[in-house]
Amino acid sequence: GAGVSQTPSNKVTEKGKYVELRCDPISGHTALYWYRQSLGQGPEFLIYFQGTGAADDSGLPNDRFFAVRPEGSVSTLKIQRTERGDSAVYLCASSLSRGAGGELFFGEGSRLTVL
Amino acid sequence: GENVEQHPSTLSVQEGDSAVIKCTYSDSASNYFPWYKQELGKRPQLIIDIRSNVGEKKDQRIAVTLNKTAKHFSLHITETQPEDSAVYFCAASSVFGPGTRLSVLP
């Protein structure tokens, strides 16, 4: 597609449930990033993929969060045993650049609400 | 890891005046410093970036300066317009600052 696509755009779930958020990057972009943005705050880095591998996962807050990119294109962010504090907009971005040094193209985000 | 601070958190200016936003970073290995603009309810979009081998870069009304020794970089917007009103984020590589809400008053 023309831009980064994220689904679902909105997700409401109950505390303790499992959630998957999907990101379809711009075709040909090898780098893919996941961020979390809470209201009034800057995007918080979660994980960065270069191709299929996680080049930097230092931002994942705990072991309930996991992300995959099995074929080097679409990525899925998985959150187990959701907590109310996980509520935020989850942004995905892709970049043509290898390494952390190029423009990030963001998707519209997936707004997660944990009740 | 990298830590980015940004000031001020809010900024109001009269239309036509200049606006300056300042950031500091902690990791001397960082070499890429982008600035993103985020309008309400929308995604962040790149407005300008600078790499560590350059001290200043300008694009029409927007300029960015970088002081690698002091680990400071700044965004300058001249002749501000109401459509410049948004939240601006600096970043060092992939780590973002907390943002500055800019309001341009007509």
PDB file of C-alpha atoms in Angstrom:
ATOM      1  CA  GLY A   1       0.000   0.000   0.000  1.00  0.00           C
ATOM      2  CA  ALA A   2       0.920   3.651  -0.082  1.00  0.00           C
ATOM      3  CA  GLY A   3       1.531   4.006   3.625  1.00  0.00           C
ATOM      4  CA  VAL A   4       1.906   2.105   6.874  1.00  0.00           C
ATOM      5  CA  SER A   5      -1.302   0.307   7.727  1.00  0.00           C
ATOM      6  CA  GLN A   6      -2.290  -0.697  11.269  1.00  0.00           C
ATOM      7  CA  THR A   7      -5.177  -2.838  12.400  1.00  0.00           C
ATOM      8  CA  PRO A   8      -7.341  -2.666  14.353  1.00  0.00           C
ATOM      9  CA  SER A   9      -7.671   1.097  14.642  1.00  0.00           C
ATOM     10  CA  ASN A  10      -9.459   0.640  17.953  1.00  0.00           C
ATOM     11  CA  LYS A  11      -9.463  -2.262  20.374  1.00  0.00           C
ATOM     12  CA  VAL A  12     -11.343  -2.466  23.651  1.00  0.00           C
ATOM     13  CA  THR A  13     -10.566  -5.434  25.841  1.00  0.00           C
ATOM     14  CA  GLU A  14     -10.903  -6.586  29.404  1.00  0.00           C
ATOM     15  CA  LYS A  15      -8.104  -6.837  31.910  1.00  0.00           C
ATOM     16  CA  GLY A  16      -6.330 -10.165  31.624  1.00  0.00           C
ATOM     17  CA  LYS A  17      -7.162 -10.775  27.960  1.00  0.00           C
ATOM     18  CA  TYR A  18      -4.704 -11.360  25.088  1.00  0.00           C
ATOM     19  CA  VAL A  19      -4.372  -8.796  22.297  1.00  0.00           C
ATOM     20  CA  GLU A  20      -2.678  -8.759  18.892  1.00  0.00           C
ATOM     21  CA  LEU A  21      -1.981  -5.584  16.944  1.00  0.00           C
ATOM     22  CA  ARG A  22      -0.918  -5.769  13.303  1.00  0.00           C
ATOM     23  CA  CYS A  23       1.335  -3.521  11.250  1.00  0.00           C
ATOM     24  CA  ASP A  24       1.768  -3.621   7.476  1.00  0.00           C
ATOM     25  CA  PRO A  25       4.776  -1.439   6.586  1.00  0.00           C
ATOM     26  CA  ILE A  26       5.551   0.401   3.373  1.00  0.00           C
ATOM     27  CA  SER A  27       6.676  -2.091   0.743  1.00  0.00           C
ATOM     28  CA  GLY A  28      10.447  -2.379   0.625  1.00  0.00           C
ATOM     29  CA  HIS A  29      11.066  -0.841   4.035  1.00  0.00           C
ATOM     30  CA  THR A  30      13.393  -3.159   5.927  1.00  0.00           C
ATOM     31  CA  ALA A  31      13.205  -1.362   9.270  1.00  0.00           C
ATOM     32  CA  LEU A  32      10.068  -1.525  11.407  1.00  0.00           C
ATOM     33  CA  TYR A  33       9.451   0.092  14.794  1.00  0.00           C
ATOM     34  CA  TRP A  34       6.776  -0.200  17.462  1.00  0.00           C
ATOM     35  CA  TYR A  35       6.060   2.701  19.798  1.00  0.00           C
ATOM     36  CA  ARG A  36       3.507   3.302  22.535  1.00  0.00           C
ATOM     37  CA  GLN A  37       2.031   6.782  23.011  1.00  0.00           C
ATOM     38  CA  SER A  38      -0.006   7.789  26.025  1.00  0.00           C
ATOM     39  CA  LEU A  39      -2.071  10.968  26.078  1.00  0.00           C
ATOM     40  CA  GLY A  40       0.109  14.076  26.244  1.00  0.00           C
ATOM     41  CA  GLN A  41       3.360  12.153  25.968  1.00  0.00           C
ATOM     42  CA  GLY A  42       5.920  11.394  23.317  1.00  0.00           C
ATOM     43  CA  PRO A  43       6.136   8.078  21.496  1.00  0.00           C
ATOM     44  CA  GLU A  44       7.838   5.539  23.771  1.00  0.00           C
ATOM     45  CA  PHE A  45      10.153   3.151  21.909  1.00  0.00           C
ATOM     46  CA  LEU A  46       9.276  -0.529  22.280  1.00  0.00           C
ATOM     47  CA  ILE A  47      11.102  -2.588  19.649  1.00  0.00           C
ATOM     48  CA  TYR A  48      12.919  -2.242  16.328  1.00  0.00           C
ATOM     49  CA  PHE A  49      13.174  -4.881  13.584  1.00  0.00           C
ATOM     50  CA  GLN A  50      15.707  -4.972  10.793  1.00  0.00           C
ATOM     51  CA  GLY A  51      14.299  -7.555   8.405  1.00  0.00           C
ATOM     52  CA  THR A  52      12.976 -10.538  10.356  1.00  0.00           C
ATOM     53  CA  GLY A  53      15.089 -10.067  13.451  1.00  0.00           C
ATOM     54  CA  ALA A  54      14.551  -7.836  16.462  1.00  0.00           C
ATOM     55  CA  ALA A  55      17.612  -5.565  16.389  1.00  0.00           C
ATOM     56  CA  ASP A  56      16.633  -3.801  19.614  1.00  0.00           C
ATOM     57  CA  ASP A  57      13.879  -4.906  21.992  1.00  0.00           C
ATOM     58  CA  SER A  58      15.110  -2.911  24.980  1.00  0.00           C
ATOM     59  CA  GLY A  59      11.909  -0.868  25.151  1.00  0.00           C
ATOM     60  CA  LEU A  60       9.523  -3.756  25.766  1.00  0.00           C
ATOM     61  CA  PRO A  61       8.265  -3.057  29.300  1.00  0.00           C
ATOM     62  CA  ASN A  62       8.033  -6.682  30.483  1.00  0.00           C
ATOM     63  CA  ASP A  63       7.617 -10.254  29.275  1.00  0.00           C
ATOM     64  CA  ARG A  64       3.893  -9.778  28.614  1.00  0.00           C
ATOM     65  CA  PHE A  65       4.879  -7.898  25.454  1.00  0.00           C
ATOM     66  CA  PHE A  66       6.228  -9.709  22.403  1.00  0.00           C
ATOM     67  CA  ALA A  67       6.537  -8.847  18.722  1.00  0.00           C
ATOM     68  CA  VAL A  68       7.254 -10.867  15.607  1.00  0.00           C
ATOM     69  CA  ARG A  69       8.009 -10.178  11.967  1.00  0.00           C
ATOM     70  CA  PRO A  70       8.379 -13.678  10.509  1.00  0.00           C
ATOM     71  CA  GLU A  71       8.763 -12.768   6.815  1.00  0.00           C
ATOM     72  CA  GLY A  72      10.377  -9.383   7.152  1.00  0.00           C
ATOM     73  CA  SER A  73       7.229  -7.467   6.233  1.00  0.00           C
ATOM     74  CA  VAL A  74       4.067  -7.575   8.390  1.00  0.00           C
ATOM     75  CA  SER A  75       4.645  -7.390  12.139  1.00  0.00           C
ATOM     76  CA  THR A  76       2.409  -8.344  15.045  1.00  0.00           C
ATOM     77  CA  LEU A  77       2.672  -6.910  18.550  1.00  0.00           C
ATOM     78  CA  LYS A  78       1.293  -9.341  21.104  1.00  0.00           C
ATOM     79  CA  ILE A  79       0.266  -8.394  24.623  1.00  0.00           C
ATOM     80  CA  GLN A  80      -0.599 -11.115  27.133  1.00  0.00           C
ATOM     81  CA  ARG A  81      -2.636 -10.690  30.327  1.00  0.00           C
ATOM     82  CA  THR A  82      -3.441  -7.071  29.525  1.00  0.00           C
ATOM     83  CA  GLU A  83      -3.501  -4.516  32.334  1.00  0.00           C
ATOM     84  CA  ARG A  84      -5.265  -1.152  32.533  1.00  0.00           C
ATOM     85  CA  GLY A  85      -1.866   0.553  32.311  1.00  0.00           C
ATOM     86  CA  ASP A  86      -1.397  -0.919  28.835  1.00  0.00           C
ATOM     87  CA  SER A  87      -4.069   1.449  27.510  1.00  0.00           C
ATOM     88  CA  ALA A  88      -2.433   3.715  24.914  1.00  0.00           C
ATOM     89  CA  VAL A  89      -2.075   4.281  21.191  1.00  0.00           C
ATOM     90  CA  TYR A  90       0.358   1.781  19.707  1.00  0.00           C
ATOM     91  CA  LEU A  91       2.173   3.280  16.747  1.00  0.00           C
ATOM     92  CA  CYS A  92       4.040   1.366  14.101  1.00  0.00           C
ATOM     93  CA  ALA A  93       6.598   3.020  11.820  1.00  0.00           C
ATOM     94  CA  SER A  94       8.730   1.806   8.958  1.00  0.00           C
ATOM     95  CA  SER A  95      11.903   3.157   7.415  1.00  0.00           C
ATOM     96  CA  LEU A  96      13.915   2.561   4.275  1.00  0.00           C
ATOM     97  CA  SER A  97      17.120   3.141   6.198  1.00  0.00           C
ATOM     98  CA  ARG A  98      19.223   0.363   7.625  1.00  0.00           C
ATOM     99  CA  GLY A  99      20.108   1.305  11.169  1.00  0.00           C
ATOM    100  CA  ALA A 100      18.538   3.972  13.367  1.00  0.00           C
ATOM    101  CA  GLY A 101      19.162   6.909  11.075  1.00  0.00           C
ATOM    102  CA  GLY A 102      16.333   7.539   8.677  1.00  0.00           C
ATOM    103  CA  GLU A 103      12.871   9.058   8.400  1.00  0.00           C
ATOM    104  CA  LEU A 104      10.159   7.086  10.139  1.00  0.00           C
ATOM    105  CA  PHE A 105       6.810   6.777   8.369  1.00  0.00           C
ATOM    106  CA  PHE A 106       4.121   6.222  10.983  1.00  0.00           C
ATOM    107  CA  GLY A 107       0.815   4.440  10.744  1.00  0.00           C
ATOM    108  CA  GLU A 108      -2.381   5.905  12.187  1.00  0.00           C
ATOM    109  CA  GLY A 109      -1.970   3.782  15.284  1.00  0.00           C
ATOM    110  CA  SER A 110      -4.036   1.223  17.162  1.00  0.00           C
ATOM    111  CA  ARG A 111      -5.832   2.662  20.173  1.00  0.00           C
ATOM    112  CA  LEU A 112      -5.964   0.025  22.912  1.00  0.00           C
ATOM    113  CA  THR A 113      -8.317   0.431  25.848  1.00  0.00           C
ATOM    114  CA  VAL A 114      -8.125  -2.076  28.673  1.00  0.00           C
ATOM    115  CA  LEU A 115     -11.161  -1.989  30.957  1.00  0.00           C
TER     116      LEU A 115
ATOM    117  CA  GLY B   1      20.227   3.860  26.922  1.00  0.00           C
ATOM    118  CA  GLU B   2      19.423   7.156  25.254  1.00  0.00           C
ATOM    119  CA  ASN B   3      17.424   9.807  27.142  1.00  0.00           C
ATOM    120  CA  VAL B   4      15.979  12.892  25.444  1.00  0.00           C
ATOM    121  CA  GLU B   5      14.719  15.978  27.257  1.00  0.00           C
ATOM    122  CA  GLN B   6      12.730  18.748  25.588  1.00  0.00           C
ATOM    123  CA  HIS B   7      11.787  22.300  26.608  1.00  0.00           C
ATOM    124  CA  PRO B   8       9.444  24.053  26.869  1.00  0.00           C
ATOM    125  CA  SER B   9       6.520  21.664  27.240  1.00  0.00           C
ATOM    126  CA  THR B  10       4.129  24.373  25.994  1.00  0.00           C
ATOM    127  CA  LEU B  11       4.802  27.461  23.931  1.00  0.00           C
ATOM    128  CA  SER B  12       2.464  30.219  22.777  1.00  0.00           C
ATOM    129  CA  VAL B  13       3.556  32.802  20.233  1.00  0.00           C
ATOM    130  CA  GLN B  14       1.863  35.500  18.201  1.00  0.00           C
ATOM    131  CA  GLU B  15       1.458  34.858  14.496  1.00  0.00           C
ATOM    132  CA  GLY B  16       4.559  36.079  12.688  1.00  0.00           C
ATOM    133  CA  ASP B  17       6.868  35.662  15.683  1.00  0.00           C
ATOM    134  CA  SER B  18       9.571  33.010  15.977  1.00  0.00           C
ATOM    135  CA  ALA B  19       9.418  29.841  18.054  1.00  0.00           C
ATOM    136  CA  VAL B  20      12.370  27.941  19.483  1.00  0.00           C
ATOM    137  CA  ILE B  21      12.283  24.453  20.991  1.00  0.00           C
ATOM    138  CA  LYS B  22      15.342  22.934  22.650  1.00  0.00           C
ATOM    139  CA  CYS B  23      16.383  19.350  23.266  1.00  0.00           C
ATOM    140  CA  THR B  24      19.221  17.565  24.991  1.00  0.00           C
ATOM    141  CA  TYR B  25      20.291  13.943  24.661  1.00  0.00           C
ATOM    142  CA  SER B  26      22.511  11.662  26.684  1.00  0.00           C
ATOM    143  CA  ASP B  27      24.133   9.135  24.341  1.00  0.00           C
ATOM    144  CA  SER B  28      27.140  10.608  22.548  1.00  0.00           C
ATOM    145  CA  ALA B  29      26.907   7.773  19.996  1.00  0.00           C
ATOM    146  CA  SER B  30      23.610   9.133  18.614  1.00  0.00           C
ATOM    147  CA  ASN B  31      24.131  10.602  15.160  1.00  0.00           C
ATOM    148  CA  TYR B  32      20.660  11.292  13.766  1.00  0.00           C
ATOM    149  CA  PHE B  33      18.314  13.979  15.115  1.00  0.00           C
ATOM    150  CA  PRO B  34      14.865  14.260  13.513  1.00  0.00           C
ATOM    151  CA  TRP B  35      11.973  16.554  14.408  1.00  0.00           C
ATOM    152  CA  TYR B  36       8.374  15.397  14.034  1.00  0.00           C
ATOM    153  CA  LYS B  37       5.123  17.361  14.008  1.00  0.00           C
ATOM    154  CA  GLN B  38       1.952  15.757  15.319  1.00  0.00           C
ATOM    155  CA  GLU B  39      -1.394  17.408  14.794  1.00  0.00           C
ATOM    156  CA  LEU B  40      -4.298  16.491  17.046  1.00  0.00           C
ATOM    157  CA  GLY B  41      -5.458  12.937  16.409  1.00  0.00           C
ATOM    158  CA  LYS B  42      -2.950  12.361  13.632  1.00  0.00           C
ATOM    159  CA  ARG B  43       0.301  10.497  13.173  1.00  0.00           C
ATOM    160  CA  PRO B  44       3.731  12.121  13.720  1.00  0.00           C
ATOM    161  CA  GLN B  45       5.326  13.379  10.498  1.00  0.00           C
ATOM    162  CA  LEU B  46       8.935  14.338   9.869  1.00  0.00           C
ATOM    163  CA  ILE B  47       9.508  18.042   9.266  1.00  0.00           C
ATOM    164  CA  ILE B  48      13.302  18.246   9.309  1.00  0.00           C
ATOM    165  CA  ASP B  49      16.297  16.192  10.385  1.00  0.00           C
ATOM    166  CA  ILE B  50      20.014  16.691  10.918  1.00  0.00           C
ATOM    167  CA  ARG B  51      22.957  14.346  11.114  1.00  0.00           C
ATOM    168  CA  SER B  52      25.918  14.642  13.410  1.00  0.00           C
ATOM    169  CA  ASN B  53      28.340  15.777  10.715  1.00  0.00           C
ATOM    170  CA  VAL B  54      26.341  18.992  10.180  1.00  0.00           C
ATOM    171  CA  GLY B  55      25.869  21.919  12.571  1.00  0.00           C
ATOM    172  CA  GLU B  56      22.858  23.570  10.981  1.00  0.00           C
ATOM    173  CA  LYS B  57      20.192  22.835   8.395  1.00  0.00           C
ATOM    174  CA  LYS B  58      17.471  25.065   7.021  1.00  0.00           C
ATOM    175  CA  ASP B  59      14.304  24.405   5.042  1.00  0.00           C
ATOM    176  CA  GLN B  60      12.259  27.530   4.308  1.00  0.00           C
ATOM    177  CA  ARG B  61      10.876  28.761   7.668  1.00  0.00           C
ATOM    178  CA  ILE B  62      12.329  25.859   9.654  1.00  0.00           C
ATOM    179  CA  ALA B  63      15.901  25.448  10.838  1.00  0.00           C
ATOM    180  CA  VAL B  64      17.648  23.028  13.143  1.00  0.00           C
ATOM    181  CA  THR B  65      20.975  23.489  14.923  1.00  0.00           C
ATOM    182  CA  LEU B  66      23.108  20.828  16.562  1.00  0.00           C
ATOM    183  CA  ASN B  67      25.865  21.148  19.151  1.00  0.00           C
ATOM    184  CA  LYS B  68      27.342  17.652  19.511  1.00  0.00           C
ATOM    185  CA  THR B  69      29.820  18.711  22.171  1.00  0.00           C
ATOM    186  CA  ALA B  70      27.075  19.947  24.458  1.00  0.00           C
ATOM    187  CA  LYS B  71      24.567  17.328  23.222  1.00  0.00           C
ATOM    188  CA  HIS B  72      22.022  20.036  22.428  1.00  0.00           C
ATOM    189  CA  PHE B  73      19.864  20.552  19.369  1.00  0.00           C
ATOM    190  CA  SER B  74      17.172  23.096  18.646  1.00  0.00           C
ATOM    191  CA  LEU B  75      14.287  23.740  16.262  1.00  0.00           C
ATOM    192  CA  HIS B  76      13.646  27.269  15.047  1.00  0.00           C
ATOM    193  CA  ILE B  77      10.437  28.247  13.270  1.00  0.00           C
ATOM    194  CA  THR B  78      10.296  31.759  11.848  1.00  0.00           C
ATOM    195  CA  GLU B  79       7.260  33.757  10.708  1.00  0.00           C
ATOM    196  CA  THR B  80       4.929  31.378  12.508  1.00  0.00           C
ATOM    197  CA  GLN B  81       1.457  30.738  11.104  1.00  0.00           C
ATOM    198  CA  PRO B  82      -1.673  29.321  12.778  1.00  0.00           C
ATOM    199  CA  GLU B  83      -1.182  26.046  10.873  1.00  0.00           C
ATOM    200  CA  ASP B  84       2.138  25.585  12.707  1.00  0.00           C
ATOM    201  CA  SER B  85       0.087  24.885  15.862  1.00  0.00           C
ATOM    202  CA  ALA B  86       0.764  21.253  16.827  1.00  0.00           C
ATOM    203  CA  VAL B  87       2.893  19.127  19.121  1.00  0.00           C
ATOM    204  CA  TYR B  88       6.548  18.934  18.099  1.00  0.00           C
ATOM    205  CA  PHE B  89       8.822  16.057  19.072  1.00  0.00           C
ATOM    206  CA  CYS B  90      12.586  15.929  18.863  1.00  0.00           C
ATOM    207  CA  ALA B  91      14.346  12.584  18.734  1.00  0.00           C
ATOM    208  CA  ALA B  92      17.846  11.219  19.033  1.00  0.00           C
ATOM    209  CA  SER B  93      17.972   8.235  16.684  1.00  0.00           C
ATOM    210  CA  SER B  94      14.780   6.346  17.598  1.00  0.00           C
ATOM    211  CA  VAL B  95      14.214   7.814  21.097  1.00  0.00           C
ATOM    212  CA  PHE B  96      11.679  10.652  21.284  1.00  0.00           C
ATOM    213  CA  GLY B  97      11.445  13.599  23.622  1.00  0.00           C
ATOM    214  CA  PRO B  98       8.247  14.335  25.563  1.00  0.00           C
ATOM    215  CA  GLY B  99       7.019  16.965  23.112  1.00  0.00           C
ATOM    216  CA  THR B 100       6.263  20.693  22.949  1.00  0.00           C
ATOM    217  CA  ARG B 101       2.738  21.925  22.356  1.00  0.00           C
ATOM    218  CA  LEU B 102       3.035  25.016  20.156  1.00  0.00           C
ATOM    219  CA  SER B 103       0.113  27.404  19.844  1.00  0.00           C
ATOM    220  CA  VAL B 104       0.296  30.198  17.298  1.00  0.00           C
ATOM    221  CA  LEU B 105      -2.193  32.913  18.165  1.00  0.00           C
ATOM    222  CA  PRO B 106      -3.725  34.901  15.289  1.00  0.00           C
TER     223      PRO B 106
END
